[in-house]
Amino acid sequence: MAKKAKPSVDKIVKKVNKEFEKTSSQIEGLVNDALKQFDSLQTQIEEPVRKLLKEVNELREREMKRFNEEFERRLAEFHELQSSILERLGVAAKEAGSDVKQLTDEVNKEAQAAAKKAAPKKTTSKKSTAKAKSPTAAKKSPARSSAKKAAKPVDKSDLTLVKGIGPATAKKMKDAGITSIDQIANPSAADSEKLKAFKSLKGFDQLTAEAKKVI
């Protein structure tokens, strides 16, 4: 009886082992399927995330580029406005100086006219003629001296004396090598080339004529 029982136990062990291997294979298959599905799901998630990150980076670069362009444009407008204000201030100061000079000339003319009216009338006598001349000469001399004082020598290094050139433009011209009004009034070939850099300046065509008026 013992010999008959032994084969049945072996069969049971073999059957159990076979079932165990089958179950193990099934479990391994399920695990492999799960891993494949996980990998597939991970790929599906990573692709949209990668795409989204790429779009975010591109948007950030576009916005930074737009911001830099806008900043540079505003900065250029500020510099142009600053130059325009400085040039207008220079023109206003120059016009004020010309007004003062014109007023001084008019006062001198009126003083001379008043001196002529105050002079005694001429008579047939030589002595009276001499007397008449002496006061007139005495009153003319102050007017002449004041006229000489008014005619001060022109500072040819001050380019802002030329109409149309403000302080900012004068500085740029000096940096370019135009340091005297003579170079604008009677430019050499080299000076003409240097002046071409300022052809966008308002009234550029009249600079030479205006410079000649100053000197």
Short mmCIF file of C-alpha atoms in Angstrom, two decimals:
data_model
loop_
_atom_site.label_atom_id
_atom_site.label_comp_id
_atom_site.label_asym_id
_atom_site.label_seq_id
_atom_site.Cartn_x
_atom_site.Cartn_y
_atom_site.Cartn_z
CA MET A 1 0.00 0.00 0.00
CA ALA A 2 2.90 2.34 0.78
CA LYS A 3 4.39 1.78 -2.66
CA LYS A 4 1.10 2.68 -4.31
CA ALA A 5 0.78 5.91 -2.27
CA LYS A 6 4.21 7.25 -3.27
CA PRO A 7 3.44 7.62 -6.98
CA SER A 8 0.26 9.50 -6.16
CA VAL A 9 2.21 12.01 -4.02
CA ASP A 10 4.72 12.57 -6.81
CA LYS A 11 1.90 13.19 -9.21
CA ILE A 12 0.37 15.68 -6.85
CA VAL A 13 3.72 17.47 -6.44
CA LYS A 14 4.24 17.57 -10.19
CA LYS A 15 0.73 18.84 -10.72
CA VAL A 16 1.19 21.53 -8.08
CA ASN A 17 4.52 22.56 -9.64
CA LYS A 18 2.93 22.66 -13.06
CA GLU A 19 0.07 24.82 -11.82
CA PHE A 20 2.54 27.06 -10.00
CA GLU A 21 4.62 27.55 -13.16
CA LYS A 22 1.46 28.26 -15.14
CA THR A 23 0.33 30.79 -12.57
CA SER A 24 3.80 32.35 -12.48
CA SER A 25 3.78 32.68 -16.26
CA GLN A 26 0.36 34.32 -16.16
CA ILE A 27 1.48 36.73 -13.43
CA GLU A 28 4.66 37.55 -15.36
CA GLY A 29 2.60 38.16 -18.49
CA LEU A 30 0.26 40.47 -16.59
CA VAL A 31 3.25 42.36 -15.13
CA ASN A 32 4.80 42.72 -18.61
CA ASP A 33 1.50 43.97 -20.03
CA ALA A 34 1.21 46.44 -17.17
CA LEU A 35 4.75 47.71 -17.77
CA LYS A 36 4.05 48.10 -21.49
CA GLN A 37 0.88 50.04 -20.76
CA PHE A 38 2.78 52.20 -18.25
CA ASP A 39 5.50 52.94 -20.81
CA SER A 40 2.87 53.80 -23.40
CA LEU A 41 1.03 56.03 -20.95
CA GLN A 42 4.28 57.74 -19.93
CA THR A 43 5.10 58.40 -23.60
CA GLN A 44 1.63 59.82 -24.17
CA ILE A 45 2.05 62.15 -21.18
CA GLU A 46 5.64 63.21 -21.95
CA GLU A 47 4.92 64.22 -25.54
CA PRO A 48 2.25 66.86 -24.71
CA VAL A 49 4.31 68.12 -21.78
CA ARG A 50 7.40 68.44 -24.00
CA LYS A 51 5.33 70.21 -26.63
CA LEU A 52 3.86 72.56 -24.03
CA LEU A 53 7.31 73.40 -22.66
CA LYS A 54 8.54 74.12 -26.17
CA GLU A 55 5.59 76.45 -26.85
CA VAL A 56 6.16 78.23 -23.52
CA ASN A 57 9.85 78.79 -24.37
CA GLU A 58 8.98 80.10 -27.83
CA LEU A 59 6.37 82.44 -26.36
CA ARG A 60 8.84 83.71 -23.78
CA GLU A 61 11.46 84.37 -26.48
CA ARG A 62 8.93 86.21 -28.65
CA GLU A 63 7.80 88.36 -25.74
CA MET A 64 11.38 89.17 -24.74
CA LYS A 65 12.21 90.11 -28.32
CA ARG A 66 9.11 92.31 -28.57
CA PHE A 67 9.93 93.94 -25.24
CA ASN A 68 13.53 94.70 -26.30
CA GLU A 69 12.36 96.16 -29.62
CA GLU A 70 9.77 98.33 -27.88
CA PHE A 71 12.33 99.48 -25.31
CA GLU A 72 14.86 100.42 -28.02
CA ARG A 73 12.16 102.30 -29.96
CA ARG A 74 11.08 104.28 -26.90
CA LEU A 75 14.72 105.01 -26.04
CA ALA A 76 15.36 106.30 -29.59
CA GLU A 77 12.27 108.53 -29.36
CA PHE A 78 13.51 109.90 -26.03
CA HIS A 79 16.93 110.74 -27.52
CA GLU A 80 15.30 112.46 -30.51
CA LEU A 81 13.04 114.47 -28.20
CA GLN A 82 16.01 115.43 -26.03
CA SER A 83 18.03 116.56 -29.07
CA SER A 84 15.05 118.53 -30.41
CA ILE A 85 14.58 120.31 -27.07
CA LEU A 86 18.28 121.16 -26.83
CA GLU A 87 18.31 122.47 -30.40
CA ARG A 88 15.21 124.58 -29.76
CA LEU A 89 16.79 126.00 -26.61
CA GLY A 90 19.93 126.87 -28.60
CA VAL A 91 17.91 128.57 -31.35
CA ALA A 92 15.90 130.52 -28.75
CA ALA A 93 19.08 131.74 -27.03
CA LYS A 94 20.59 132.74 -30.37
CA GLU A 95 17.42 134.62 -31.39
CA ALA A 96 17.38 136.41 -28.03
CA GLY A 97 20.99 137.48 -28.62
CA SER A 98 20.13 138.80 -32.09
CA ASP A 99 17.17 140.71 -30.62
CA VAL A 100 19.45 142.34 -28.05
CA LYS A 101 21.93 143.30 -30.77
CA GLN A 102 19.15 144.75 -32.93
CA LEU A 103 17.84 146.77 -29.97
CA THR A 104 21.33 148.10 -29.27
CA ASP A 105 21.72 149.18 -32.92
CA GLU A 106 18.37 150.95 -32.82
CA VAL A 107 19.31 152.79 -29.60
CA ASN A 108 22.61 153.89 -31.19
CA LYS A 109 20.79 155.14 -34.29
CA GLU A 110 18.32 157.09 -32.17
CA ALA A 111 21.18 158.58 -30.14
CA GLN A 112 22.92 159.71 -33.34
CA ALA A 113 19.67 161.18 -34.67
CA ALA A 114 19.10 163.02 -31.40
CA ALA A 115 22.67 164.35 -31.48
CA LYS A 116 22.18 165.69 -35.00
CA LYS A 117 18.92 167.43 -34.03
CA ALA A 118 20.55 169.00 -30.97
CA ALA A 119 23.42 170.47 -33.06
CA PRO A 120 23.18 174.35 -33.68
CA LYS A 121 22.18 175.56 -37.15
CA LYS A 122 24.86 176.75 -39.62
CA THR A 123 25.59 180.51 -40.05
CA THR A 124 27.61 182.48 -42.60
CA SER A 125 30.33 183.17 -40.06
CA LYS A 126 33.34 180.82 -40.04
CA LYS A 127 33.57 181.03 -36.27
CA SER A 128 29.96 179.98 -35.84
CA THR A 129 30.57 177.13 -38.30
CA ALA A 130 33.52 175.95 -36.24
CA LYS A 131 31.46 176.23 -33.08
CA ALA A 132 28.64 174.29 -34.70
CA LYS A 133 30.95 171.50 -35.76
CA SER A 134 32.63 171.03 -32.41
CA PRO A 135 29.52 170.05 -30.35
CA THR A 136 28.34 167.70 -33.11
CA ALA A 137 31.72 166.00 -33.23
CA ALA A 138 31.74 165.76 -29.46
CA LYS A 139 28.31 164.07 -29.48
CA LYS A 140 29.14 161.72 -32.38
CA SER A 141 32.18 160.21 -30.71
CA PRO A 142 30.27 158.37 -27.92
CA ALA A 143 27.93 156.84 -30.50
CA ARG A 144 30.88 155.62 -32.55
CA SER A 145 32.61 154.21 -29.50
CA SER A 146 29.41 152.41 -28.47
CA ALA A 147 29.08 151.03 -32.02
CA LYS A 148 32.63 149.70 -31.83
CA LYS A 149 31.85 148.09 -28.49
CA ALA A 150 28.72 146.46 -29.96
CA ALA A 151 30.70 144.91 -32.84
CA LYS A 152 32.46 142.24 -30.83
CA PRO A 153 34.59 139.65 -32.65
CA VAL A 154 32.67 136.49 -33.57
CA ASP A 155 33.61 133.32 -31.70
CA LYS A 156 33.94 131.08 -34.75
CA SER A 157 34.25 128.00 -32.57
CA ASP A 158 30.67 128.51 -31.34
CA LEU A 159 28.75 126.61 -34.02
CA THR A 160 25.41 127.45 -32.36
CA LEU A 161 25.72 131.00 -33.79
CA VAL A 162 24.69 129.49 -37.13
CA LYS A 163 20.91 129.37 -37.50
CA GLY A 164 19.64 125.80 -37.41
CA ILE A 165 22.46 124.39 -35.26
CA GLY A 166 21.63 123.64 -31.64
CA PRO A 167 23.96 122.57 -28.81
CA ALA A 168 23.44 118.85 -29.44
CA THR A 169 24.11 119.17 -33.18
CA ALA A 170 27.12 121.42 -32.52
CA LYS A 171 28.64 118.77 -30.26
CA LYS A 172 28.11 116.06 -32.90
CA MET A 173 29.70 118.28 -35.56
CA LYS A 174 32.74 118.94 -33.38
CA ASP A 175 33.07 115.22 -32.76
CA ALA A 176 32.98 114.75 -36.54
CA GLY A 177 35.77 117.33 -37.03
CA ILE A 178 33.74 120.50 -37.83
CA THR A 179 35.13 122.84 -35.16
CA SER A 180 34.82 126.26 -36.84
CA ILE A 181 32.06 128.26 -38.54
CA ASP A 182 34.51 128.82 -41.44
CA GLN A 183 34.34 125.09 -42.23
CA ILE A 184 30.58 125.47 -42.73
CA ALA A 185 30.68 128.81 -44.57
CA ASN A 186 33.55 127.82 -46.91
CA PRO A 187 33.84 124.02 -46.62
CA SER A 188 36.69 122.15 -48.21
CA ALA A 189 36.13 118.83 -49.97
CA ALA A 190 36.88 116.99 -46.73
CA ASP A 191 34.58 119.30 -44.74
CA SER A 192 31.78 118.76 -47.28
CA GLU A 193 32.06 115.01 -46.77
CA LYS A 194 31.86 115.49 -43.00
CA LEU A 195 28.83 117.77 -43.34
CA LYS A 196 26.97 115.16 -45.42
CA ALA A 197 26.49 113.20 -42.20
CA PHE A 198 24.11 115.99 -41.08
CA LYS A 199 22.03 116.26 -44.29
CA SER A 200 18.94 115.06 -42.36
CA LEU A 201 19.15 118.24 -40.24
CA LYS A 202 16.30 120.68 -40.82
CA GLY A 203 17.52 123.62 -42.96
CA PHE A 204 20.73 121.77 -43.95
CA ASP A 205 20.72 123.37 -47.43
CA GLN A 206 20.88 126.84 -45.83
CA LEU A 207 23.69 126.13 -43.34
CA THR A 208 26.43 127.54 -45.59
CA ALA A 209 24.48 130.74 -46.27
CA GLU A 210 23.65 131.16 -42.56
CA ALA A 211 27.28 130.57 -41.59
CA LYS A 212 28.44 133.28 -44.05
CA LYS A 213 26.01 135.71 -42.41
CA VAL A 214 27.67 135.12 -39.04
CA ILE A 215 31.25 135.69 -40.19
#
